[in-house]
């Protein structure tokens, strides 16, 4: 008797927990469907589109800002956005795209979580005559499967970080690099861009390179070890994203050094916390990787449906921020 | 004749890695005093090992009962998210509108209670609903991270709370606080399992559950207990991880650490098939894993190689622990 009772409780708890776990995915689409279905806000001359967007997940502040920008822009223009969160899983993303095809949306946009494996599902979209737009991460599948790519130029970001260093840090410079997740496009491209600029300059050398996997905790652990090893006298830390740089700043402080002075720190992304650190002088430079892709994606969707020719790659203009202009820009930062 | 303790190979490997560093990594054993605290690679190891050490202490008891707890990483994320949201958003957070102000004691308690509740949930599923541990805890491993994301709205909650951060960043008597936390947890669990009959009960449950029940051990309560202990340990580990970076990252905090903990337990000589366990071995196993990580980071080994190097050392220890493998190595007796 008691055992059955417990089983029932356990089952209820489990179900409850599963429901809790599911909420974010279920809620997101309903929330974004709402504005277009009944309320008429026809300020736009263009036809209202049904757009299916498959997002990677909500793994960082950057991603959340990216999602919000897309949702806000769709709402503003009165398009019906079917939003799906893949929670970092390619399988979910493929399922989402299939369901967009089944629903007969006008256009599909997605941020591919990995570079490969998209061929079959994109061929289905092509067969159904639905144009596909790729965002954020550069695709490696056949050119005829998507209309255009919209995102940031990661190579350029690495180059801009290196150019800032050449201009502001002089003399023989020893650089430690905190790389992103091995094999990911931003990590590969940012490393390549950075190296391309410094390779002809013998004063600058990368003496240490280790992955912090884009995470604050791992960035801190790597920097902590760096500061005790044979390369503890590095002058510059170049981190592939802000989170790792922020972790490194903590490690430098704990090692009794002054971040931003004893060791110059350069990073990429330009998230809110990085701006705070720059205005405090702890972070020297952050190259922006702008997540507010919403307007560009909506433009591309409208053009794709209207059949207007557009470039293969549409790149976001990114800017360099450092301690001189970060404090002024801080209040306007959206992410 | 008393046989060698099961963790002798892990200790041997640890000494080997340390000797290697003594000769090959300059400054590895250098210890300086900075702001009244010790500072050096060895101290780093004892500091950084804390989360995995805590997880694997609890995991040892669970594994000794023939179970396994896959949810510890997710529980870390949850307790970190609970603590961080109590600090960063005292008003309007979704945790029933609780407001603990800046009382570190209450916030830590909230994190520990989060862990305890998760442990009880696992324990109930295993002991009352008789779900196999790997399945029961898999549930929370998957759902727990979702709950953590709900608590944190899918964001990394950052906060500036020096008092709470000192859990991970502060030092007492020269040693980093996480080290003392592990010492405290290890001492309590050791006393509970070695100075009372509890350890014996756990071992008998793991060796033969039916016999254990027949001699009158309340196996259900015992299972509930070991999973709760693991939950509380994971709760503490989650708060150390959050305090360390002054932020709770629901996506990455504790990710895959359940595997590190299981590895530390098995390298430390406790068999996954249950029965006899060694908490000392587990601690040595955890320290061995962290020493490898710190060595790799300090020496700047290429990131592609780090996991391979780790795997090779673990493989060596596991092979040495296998009686069958040792038997194969032994020279065949030649008939006279």
XYZ file of C-alpha atoms in Angstrom:
671
model
C 0.000 0.000 0.000
C 2.572 2.545 1.104
C 4.777 1.527 -1.763
C 2.051 2.239 -4.304
C 1.404 5.567 -2.615
C 5.058 6.501 -2.933
C 5.119 5.425 -6.533
C 2.202 7.719 -7.238
C 3.930 10.631 -5.526
C 7.136 9.958 -7.387
C 5.284 9.804 -10.689
C 3.494 13.079 -9.993
C 6.728 14.772 -8.986
C 8.412 13.505 -12.101
C 5.667 14.745 -14.354
C 5.635 18.093 -12.599
C 9.376 18.381 -13.034
C 9.165 17.504 -16.687
C 6.574 20.204 -17.190
C 8.774 22.720 -15.456
C 11.663 21.667 -17.645
C 9.606 22.099 -20.786
C 8.168 25.523 -20.140
C 10.735 27.705 -21.921
C 10.415 25.906 -25.231
C 6.658 25.844 -25.114
C 6.206 29.418 -24.087
C 8.509 31.090 -26.547
C 6.466 30.528 -29.711
C 3.114 31.454 -28.170
C 4.560 34.702 -26.901
C 5.902 35.639 -30.293
C 2.825 34.525 -32.204
C 0.549 36.837 -30.300
C 1.188 40.251 -31.856
C 0.394 39.386 -35.457
C -2.592 37.078 -35.217
C -5.340 39.548 -34.225
C -4.037 43.027 -33.680
C -3.720 44.900 -36.933
C -0.681 47.153 -37.084
C -0.321 47.570 -40.838
C 2.267 50.321 -40.970
C 4.351 48.218 -43.357
C 3.592 48.303 -47.038
C 5.170 44.876 -47.552
C 3.134 41.715 -47.347
C 3.045 40.084 -43.921
C 5.273 37.075 -43.918
C 5.246 33.893 -41.935
C 8.867 33.390 -40.883
C 10.217 30.282 -39.210
C 13.310 30.959 -37.135
C 15.306 28.224 -35.449
C 17.633 29.577 -32.774
C 20.556 27.627 -31.281
C 19.503 28.143 -27.685
C 19.824 30.643 -24.869
C 23.343 29.804 -23.772
C 24.697 33.317 -23.279
C 23.765 36.944 -22.900
C 24.841 37.438 -26.498
C 22.384 34.823 -27.727
C 19.522 36.236 -25.680
C 20.121 39.694 -27.146
C 20.237 38.133 -30.620
C 16.890 36.380 -30.065
C 15.266 39.494 -28.672
C 16.449 41.590 -31.604
C 14.893 39.149 -34.074
C 11.622 38.873 -32.157
C 11.310 42.641 -31.701
C 12.044 43.376 -35.336
C 9.490 40.813 -36.546
C 6.875 42.313 -34.254
C 7.705 45.832 -35.407
C 7.237 44.894 -39.048
C 4.134 42.843 -38.352
C 5.546 39.528 -39.543
C 4.388 36.279 -38.011
C 7.523 34.799 -36.420
C 7.468 31.137 -35.553
C 10.338 30.920 -33.107
C 11.909 27.661 -32.013
C 14.671 27.195 -29.442
C 16.870 24.156 -30.203
C 18.599 24.125 -26.794
C 21.959 23.589 -28.427
C 20.913 20.411 -30.224
C 21.148 19.928 -33.993
C 18.464 17.241 -33.879
C 15.974 19.753 -32.461
C 16.950 22.260 -35.097
C 16.367 19.809 -37.935
C 12.988 18.910 -36.430
C 12.077 22.592 -36.187
C 12.992 23.210 -39.829
C 10.952 20.172 -40.916
C 7.964 21.469 -39.001
C 8.376 24.899 -40.621
C 8.297 23.188 -44.009
C 5.187 21.230 -43.025
C 3.484 24.428 -41.875
C 4.303 26.032 -45.201
C 6.048 29.158 -43.903
C 7.140 31.819 -46.396
C 10.784 31.815 -45.396
C 13.050 29.926 -42.987
C 15.939 31.487 -41.098
C 18.240 29.621 -38.757
C 21.500 29.894 -36.834
C 23.210 26.533 -37.421
C 24.498 25.059 -34.161
C 27.192 23.092 -36.007
C 28.631 23.533 -39.469
C 27.762 20.231 -41.112
C 24.867 17.835 -41.546
C 22.277 20.245 -42.940
C 22.134 18.963 -46.519
C 19.049 16.689 -46.419
C 16.718 18.974 -44.507
C 17.697 22.023 -46.564
C 17.040 20.055 -49.754
C 13.541 19.392 -48.426
C 13.082 23.135 -47.926
C 14.339 23.786 -51.446
C 11.965 21.165 -52.856
C 9.110 22.909 -51.027
C 10.208 26.192 -52.573
C 10.944 27.885 -49.255
C 13.993 30.184 -49.238
C 16.478 29.638 -46.387
C 18.549 32.301 -44.670
C 21.503 31.484 -42.503
C 22.542 33.622 -39.579
C 25.386 34.066 -37.135
C 27.540 31.028 -37.892
C 28.986 30.538 -41.317
C 27.482 27.594 -43.193
C 29.566 25.023 -45.019
C 26.805 23.390 -47.067
C 26.213 23.832 -50.786
C 25.631 27.388 -51.961
C 22.356 26.654 -53.720
C 20.733 25.564 -50.448
C 20.580 28.993 -48.871
C 19.947 32.515 -50.075
C 22.355 34.465 -47.921
C 24.385 34.439 -44.734
C 23.975 37.204 -42.186
C 26.397 37.591 -39.346
C 29.636 38.923 -38.094
C 32.999 38.424 -39.723
C 34.943 36.518 -37.076
C 38.222 36.803 -38.998
C 37.808 40.554 -39.152
C 37.181 40.641 -35.400
C 40.464 38.857 -34.755
C 42.206 41.281 -37.089
C 40.684 44.297 -35.357
C 41.806 42.999 -31.968
C 45.367 42.587 -33.277
C 45.336 46.030 -34.902
C 44.281 47.634 -31.641
C 47.211 45.891 -29.960
C 49.740 46.996 -32.596
C 48.606 50.573 -32.099
C 48.427 50.631 -28.300
C 50.950 48.118 -26.979
C 54.555 48.660 -28.003
C 57.872 46.928 -27.591
C 58.532 43.205 -27.509
C 55.162 41.776 -26.539
C 54.476 38.279 -25.249
C 50.914 37.222 -25.809
C 48.859 34.519 -24.109
C 45.784 33.426 -26.015
C 42.612 32.031 -24.422
C 40.883 30.262 -27.272
C 37.233 29.378 -27.675
C 35.787 25.897 -28.007
C 38.253 23.969 -30.210
C 36.887 23.541 -33.727
C 34.159 26.164 -33.476
C 34.026 28.769 -36.238
C 34.478 31.810 -33.987
C 37.505 30.237 -32.289
C 39.175 29.211 -35.562
C 38.473 32.464 -37.371
C 39.360 34.814 -34.532
C 42.672 32.997 -34.023
C 43.404 33.138 -37.757
C 42.565 36.832 -38.061
C 44.677 37.760 -35.054
C 47.670 35.783 -36.321
C 47.392 37.187 -39.831
C 48.008 40.700 -38.518
C 50.888 39.965 -36.143
C 52.760 37.418 -38.251
C 54.927 39.993 -40.030
C 55.811 41.784 -36.837
C 58.633 40.077 -34.912
C 57.960 42.166 -31.808
C 54.744 40.293 -31.150
C 54.653 36.593 -30.375
C 52.026 34.245 -29.023
C 53.824 32.255 -26.333
C 50.864 30.452 -24.772
C 47.591 29.271 -26.224
C 45.054 27.213 -24.325
C 41.302 26.767 -24.551
C 38.913 28.271 -22.034
C 35.949 26.989 -24.065
C 34.268 30.432 -24.070
C 33.467 29.995 -20.365
C 34.210 32.324 -17.517
C 35.146 29.562 -15.072
C 37.516 27.808 -17.504
C 39.048 31.117 -18.602
C 39.824 31.836 -14.989
C 41.326 28.402 -14.358
C 43.572 28.672 -17.428
C 44.732 32.183 -16.541
C 45.428 31.061 -12.992
C 47.725 28.315 -14.249
C 49.301 30.641 -16.830
C 50.298 33.095 -14.102
C 52.249 30.421 -12.248
C 53.902 28.679 -15.160
C 56.873 29.546 -17.271
C 54.968 32.272 -19.154
C 53.844 34.236 -16.116
C 55.549 37.355 -17.490
C 53.179 37.739 -20.484
C 52.274 41.310 -21.393
C 49.012 40.698 -23.201
C 46.140 38.254 -22.807
C 43.991 37.882 -25.914
C 40.711 36.120 -25.152
C 38.352 34.919 -27.881
C 35.375 36.165 -25.898
C 34.552 38.493 -23.043
C 33.540 35.821 -20.573
C 36.987 34.217 -20.608
C 38.606 37.659 -20.326
C 36.440 38.446 -17.293
C 37.538 35.174 -15.692
C 41.173 35.996 -16.479
C 40.781 39.418 -14.844
C 39.752 37.728 -11.596
C 42.724 35.371 -11.781
C 45.107 38.294 -12.367
C 43.684 40.178 -9.392
C 44.050 37.115 -7.205
C 47.667 36.782 -8.303
C 48.291 40.263 -6.923
C 48.664 41.982 -10.300
C 46.667 44.828 -11.767
C 44.560 43.781 -14.768
C 44.667 46.346 -17.550
C 48.048 47.694 -16.391
C 50.446 44.864 -15.547
C 48.783 42.715 -18.162
C 46.871 44.213 -21.072
C 43.646 42.310 -21.798
C 42.003 42.254 -25.206
C 38.800 40.387 -25.981
C 35.936 40.080 -28.406
C 32.103 40.341 -28.167
C 31.420 43.587 -26.324
C 28.881 42.267 -23.794
C 27.585 44.466 -21.016
C 29.914 43.148 -18.314
C 32.889 43.799 -20.587
C 31.849 47.430 -20.892
C 31.643 47.673 -17.128
C 35.132 46.157 -16.829
C 36.469 48.552 -19.493
C 35.002 51.575 -17.740
C 36.793 50.398 -14.586
C 40.031 50.083 -16.562
C 40.371 46.337 -15.942
C 39.740 45.333 -19.535
C 41.613 47.300 -22.189
C 39.759 46.525 -25.367
C 36.777 44.569 -26.602
C 35.933 44.188 -30.270
C 32.183 44.248 -30.626
C 30.406 41.293 -32.140
C 26.992 42.801 -32.601
C 24.097 40.401 -31.890
C 21.379 42.798 -33.044
C 20.893 41.029 -36.353
C 17.083 41.345 -36.364
C 16.755 44.188 -38.889
C 19.225 42.613 -41.329
C 17.533 39.221 -41.091
C 14.069 40.717 -41.665
C 15.357 42.699 -44.659
C 16.819 39.536 -46.118
C 13.590 37.574 -45.497
C 11.501 40.204 -47.267
C 13.885 40.355 -50.212
C 14.098 36.561 -50.454
C 10.312 36.219 -50.632
C 10.060 39.061 -53.148
C 12.720 37.323 -55.215
C 15.190 40.216 -55.075
C 18.795 39.268 -55.696
C 21.062 39.757 -52.635
C 24.726 39.231 -51.766
C 25.879 35.810 -50.525
C 27.241 37.283 -47.329
C 25.793 40.236 -45.439
C 28.170 41.257 -42.688
C 27.526 43.292 -39.596
C 29.694 46.374 -39.067
C 31.565 45.747 -35.826
C 33.358 48.353 -33.778
C 36.304 48.452 -31.403
C 35.742 49.726 -27.895
C 38.450 50.419 -25.368
C 38.872 52.198 -22.048
C 38.635 55.576 -23.763
C 35.115 55.222 -25.127
C 33.551 52.378 -23.139
C 32.204 54.444 -20.263
C 30.432 56.789 -22.667
C 28.855 53.914 -24.595
C 27.861 51.906 -21.525
C 24.405 53.423 -20.873
C 23.236 52.657 -24.429
C 24.301 49.024 -24.495
C 21.396 46.698 -25.081
C 23.129 43.433 -24.192
C 48.454 -10.594 5.876
C 46.788 -7.233 5.396
C 46.429 -6.516 1.702
C 47.404 -3.199 0.184
C 44.695 -0.526 0.145
C 42.813 -0.309 -3.129
C 43.915 3.260 -3.727
C 47.623 2.454 -3.790
C 47.822 2.761 -7.599
C 46.091 6.139 -7.625
C 48.545 7.332 -4.975
C 51.413 5.935 -7.049
C 50.193 7.770 -10.146
C 49.787 10.977 -8.148
C 53.349 10.719 -6.817
C 54.558 9.984 -10.346
C 52.873 13.107 -11.764
C 54.182 15.226 -8.891
C 57.738 13.875 -9.386
C 57.462 14.610 -13.089
C 56.534 18.196 -12.240
C 59.329 18.504 -9.706
C 61.830 17.885 -12.489
C 60.091 19.093 -15.622
C 57.876 22.015 -14.618
C 59.907 24.839 -13.132
C 58.253 26.593 -10.227
C 55.566 23.953 -9.758
C 56.268 23.542 -6.051
C 57.016 27.207 -5.512
C 54.754 28.647 -2.832
C 54.636 32.357 -2.058
C 52.683 34.286 0.520
C 50.468 36.946 -0.997
C 48.052 39.037 1.080
C 48.339 36.553 3.921
C 47.485 33.546 1.789
C 49.559 30.869 0.165
C 49.890 31.080 -3.565
C 51.262 28.478 -5.949
C 50.413 25.627 -8.282
C 50.048 23.085 -5.479
C 47.655 25.376 -3.630
C 45.745 25.821 -6.883
C 45.287 22.081 -7.119
C 43.836 21.883 -3.609
C 41.613 24.864 -4.394
C 40.385 23.807 -7.838
C 39.737 20.209 -6.838
C 37.047 21.267 -4.359
C 33.898 20.931 -6.524
C 34.841 17.514 -7.935
C 36.092 16.359 -4.515
C 32.762 17.253 -2.923
C 30.790 15.541 -5.689
C 32.906 12.414 -5.525
C 32.646 12.125 -1.726
C 28.888 11.778 -2.050
C 29.259 9.703 -5.198
C 31.428 7.195 -3.315
C 28.608 6.409 -0.906
C 26.064 6.144 -3.726
C 28.328 3.893 -5.761
C 28.982 1.744 -2.683
C 25.221 0.995 -2.618
C 25.456 -0.211 -6.241
C 23.974 3.083 -7.417
C 25.202 6.086 -9.328
C 24.110 9.708 -9.298
C 24.239 11.341 -12.711
C 22.417 14.467 -11.583
C 25.182 16.049 -9.481
C 26.337 18.404 -12.246
C 22.807 19.667 -12.818
C 22.262 20.001 -9.064
C 25.380 22.201 -8.960
C 23.866 24.411 -11.631
C 20.604 24.616 -9.683
C 22.110 25.503 -6.313
C 24.387 28.047 -7.981
C 21.419 29.594 -9.740
C 19.385 29.680 -6.511
C 22.204 31.337 -4.578
C 22.986 33.811 -7.358
C 19.391 34.827 -7.890
C 18.907 35.355 -4.156
C 21.919 37.673 -4.161
C 21.469 39.440 -7.469
C 17.711 39.847 -7.532
C 16.492 40.039 -3.957
C 13.203 41.510 -5.152
C 11.020 39.898 -7.712
C 12.886 36.651 -8.109
C 10.837 33.598 -8.835
C 11.877 31.830 -5.641
C 8.618 32.530 -3.818
C 9.673 36.128 -3.341
C 12.256 35.163 -0.730
C 14.520 37.963 0.354
C 17.538 37.017 2.395
C 19.235 40.388 2.047
C 22.939 39.774 2.249
C 22.987 37.091 4.882
C 25.574 34.674 3.522
C 24.467 32.069 6.029
C 20.883 32.006 4.766
C 21.956 32.047 1.123
C 24.329 29.111 1.640
C 21.563 27.342 3.537
C 19.210 27.894 0.587
C 21.778 26.367 -1.764
C 22.291 23.379 0.529
C 18.532 22.867 0.885
C 18.250 22.919 -2.920
C 20.809 20.131 -3.049
C 19.074 18.244 -0.253
C 15.696 18.382 -2.016
C 17.255 17.102 -5.227
C 18.960 14.317 -3.272
C 15.703 13.363 -1.574
C 13.963 13.295 -4.945
C 16.616 10.938 -6.334
C 16.553 8.875 -3.161
C 12.771 8.477 -3.255
C 12.836 7.401 -6.886
C 15.512 4.810 -6.151
C 14.373 3.507 -2.772
C 10.577 3.732 -2.971
C 9.771 3.674 -6.658
C 12.572 1.143 -7.252
C 13.730 2.869 -10.406
C 17.252 1.930 -11.391
C 19.626 4.644 -10.140
C 21.065 5.412 -13.558
C 17.574 6.101 -14.932
C 16.251 7.860 -11.833
C 19.140 10.308 -11.661
C 19.277 10.775 -15.419
C 15.893 12.418 -15.039
C 17.209 15.175 -12.815
C 20.396 15.439 -14.850
C 18.318 16.425 -17.875
C 15.526 18.341 -16.172
C 17.729 19.957 -13.526
C 19.626 22.076 -15.993
C 16.289 23.219 -17.402
C 15.152 24.197 -13.920
C 18.427 26.051 -13.366
C 17.859 27.935 -16.613
C 14.350 28.796 -15.506
C 15.628 30.167 -12.211
C 18.223 32.251 -14.019
C 16.019 33.176 -17.022
C 18.595 31.578 -19.289
C 21.123 34.266 -18.380
C 24.428 34.152 -16.578
C 23.483 35.875 -13.337
C 26.449 37.927 -12.219
C 26.658 39.578 -8.835
C 29.064 41.491 -6.712
C 28.915 40.128 -3.193
C 32.336 39.941 -1.555
C 30.999 38.040 1.452
C 29.486 35.248 -0.651
C 32.411 35.260 -3.089
C 34.789 34.601 -0.200
C 33.422 31.033 -0.096
C 35.591 30.371 -3.135
C 37.984 33.300 -3.283
C 38.792 33.897 0.365
C 41.383 32.150 2.501
C 41.596 30.998 6.081
C 44.910 30.222 7.797
C 46.629 30.730 4.452
C 44.672 28.053 2.638
C 41.824 28.815 0.215
C 38.353 28.366 1.702
C 37.218 25.622 -0.739
C 40.006 23.463 0.696
C 38.597 23.850 4.212
C 35.080 23.151 2.971
C 36.249 19.841 1.491
C 38.114 19.029 4.723
C 34.947 19.705 6.706
C 32.688 17.623 4.448
C 35.230 14.801 4.273
C 35.647 14.778 8.046
C 31.898 14.664 8.697
C 31.326 11.884 6.152
C 34.342 9.918 7.398
C 33.186 10.135 11.015
C 29.641 9.145 10.045
C 30.699 6.151 8.007
C 33.750 4.931 9.899
C 32.991 5.694 13.544
C 29.396 4.509 13.373
C 27.907 1.393 11.838
C 26.628 3.433 8.891
C 29.607 2.602 6.691
C 29.168 -1.069 7.393
C 25.464 -0.856 6.552
C 26.274 0.828 3.246
C 28.871 -1.781 2.368
C 26.554 -4.640 3.223
C 23.758 -3.085 1.198
C 26.121 -2.806 -1.762
C 27.499 -6.314 -1.336
C 24.159 -8.040 -1.027
C 20.947 -5.997 -0.774
C 18.723 -8.955 0.069
C 20.953 -10.202 2.841
C 21.259 -6.673 4.176
C 17.476 -6.343 4.359
C 17.135 -9.756 5.941
C 19.477 -8.867 8.781
C 17.275 -5.900 9.527
C 18.991 -2.949 7.821
C 16.476 -0.338 6.726
C 17.761 -0.231 3.160
C 15.188 2.305 1.975
C 16.209 4.870 4.581
C 19.852 4.137 3.869
C 19.417 4.846 0.141
C 17.518 8.024 0.921
C 20.411 9.029 3.148
C 23.222 8.458 0.628
C 21.437 10.304 -2.178
C 20.654 13.185 0.192
C 24.298 13.432 1.231
C 25.297 13.522 -2.433
C 22.702 16.214 -3.092
C 24.004 18.379 -0.257
C 27.601 17.904 -1.468
C 26.568 18.915 -4.977
C 24.714 21.929 -3.570
C 27.894 23.071 -1.841
C 29.986 22.422 -4.958
C 27.556 24.526 -6.999
C 27.949 27.446 -4.640
C 31.742 27.216 -4.765
C 31.577 27.292 -8.563
C 29.219 30.295 -8.516
C 31.216 32.173 -5.878
C 34.437 31.545 -7.805
C 33.374 33.521 -10.874
C 30.770 35.636 -9.043
C 28.142 34.426 -11.409
C 25.862 31.455 -12.004
C 26.052 29.962 -15.467
C 23.153 27.523 -15.716
C 24.413 26.138 -19.014
C 27.971 25.342 -18.054
C 28.224 25.125 -14.264
C 29.043 21.548 -13.344
C 28.675 20.350 -16.923
C 30.093 16.791 -17.223
C 31.409 16.958 -13.663
C 29.327 13.884 -12.780
C 31.664 11.973 -15.070
C 34.760 13.424 -13.394
C 33.320 12.442 -10.035
C 32.607 8.876 -11.140
C 36.133 8.691 -12.568
C 37.638 9.973 -9.305
C 35.713 7.335 -7.351
C 36.776 4.471 -9.586
C 40.395 5.615 -9.879
C 40.349 5.801 -6.090
C 39.706 2.069 -5.946
C 35.970 1.865 -5.218
C 34.302 -0.648 -7.505
C 31.253 0.490 -9.462
C 29.653 -2.850 -8.596
C 29.194 -1.645 -5.022
C 30.253 -2.937 -1.654
C 33.510 -1.772 -0.142
C 34.375 1.860 -0.595
C 37.272 4.124 0.215
C 36.715 7.824 0.825
C 40.462 8.419 1.133
C 40.944 6.739 -2.234
C 38.270 8.951 -3.763
C 39.981 12.091 -2.484
C 43.300 10.870 -3.883
C 41.568 10.097 -7.181
C 40.056 13.580 -7.357
C 43.396 15.211 -6.505
C 45.129 13.088 -9.163
C 42.670 14.274 -11.815
C 43.090 17.906 -10.793
C 46.884 17.610 -10.619
C 46.824 16.400 -14.211
C 44.622 19.319 -15.267
C 46.780 21.884 -13.488
C 49.968 20.324 -14.877
C 48.568 20.446 -18.395
C 47.457 24.072 -18.027
C 50.696 25.211 -16.396
C 52.837 23.565 -19.042
C 50.673 24.890 -21.859
C 50.060 21.498 -23.474
C 48.102 21.860 -26.704
C 44.370 21.747 -25.962
C 43.902 18.885 -28.418
C 46.215 16.730 -26.318
C 44.911 17.483 -22.843
C 42.074 14.994 -22.832
C 44.258 12.293 -24.343
C 46.945 12.750 -21.678
C 44.311 12.556 -18.947
C 42.760 9.448 -20.458
C 46.142 7.701 -20.676
C 46.890 8.224 -16.978
C 43.422 7.030 -15.982
C 43.800 4.017 -18.258
C 47.101 3.122 -16.625
C 45.586 3.282 -13.122
C 42.540 1.251 -14.161
C 44.670 -1.424 -15.813
C 46.838 -1.733 -12.709
C 43.689 -2.145 -10.611
C 42.470 -4.993 -12.778
C 43.519 -8.371 -11.347
C 42.993 -10.013 -14.729
C 45.391 -7.609 -16.411
C 48.025 -8.062 -13.695
C 47.639 -11.808 -14.014
C 48.337 -11.585 -17.760
C 51.514 -9.619 -17.059
C 52.824 -12.162 -14.575
C 55.429 -14.515 -16.108
C 53.987 -17.947 -16.765
C 55.231 -20.615 -14.420
C 57.362 -23.121 -16.234
C 56.658 -26.707 -15.255
C 59.567 -28.307 -13.460
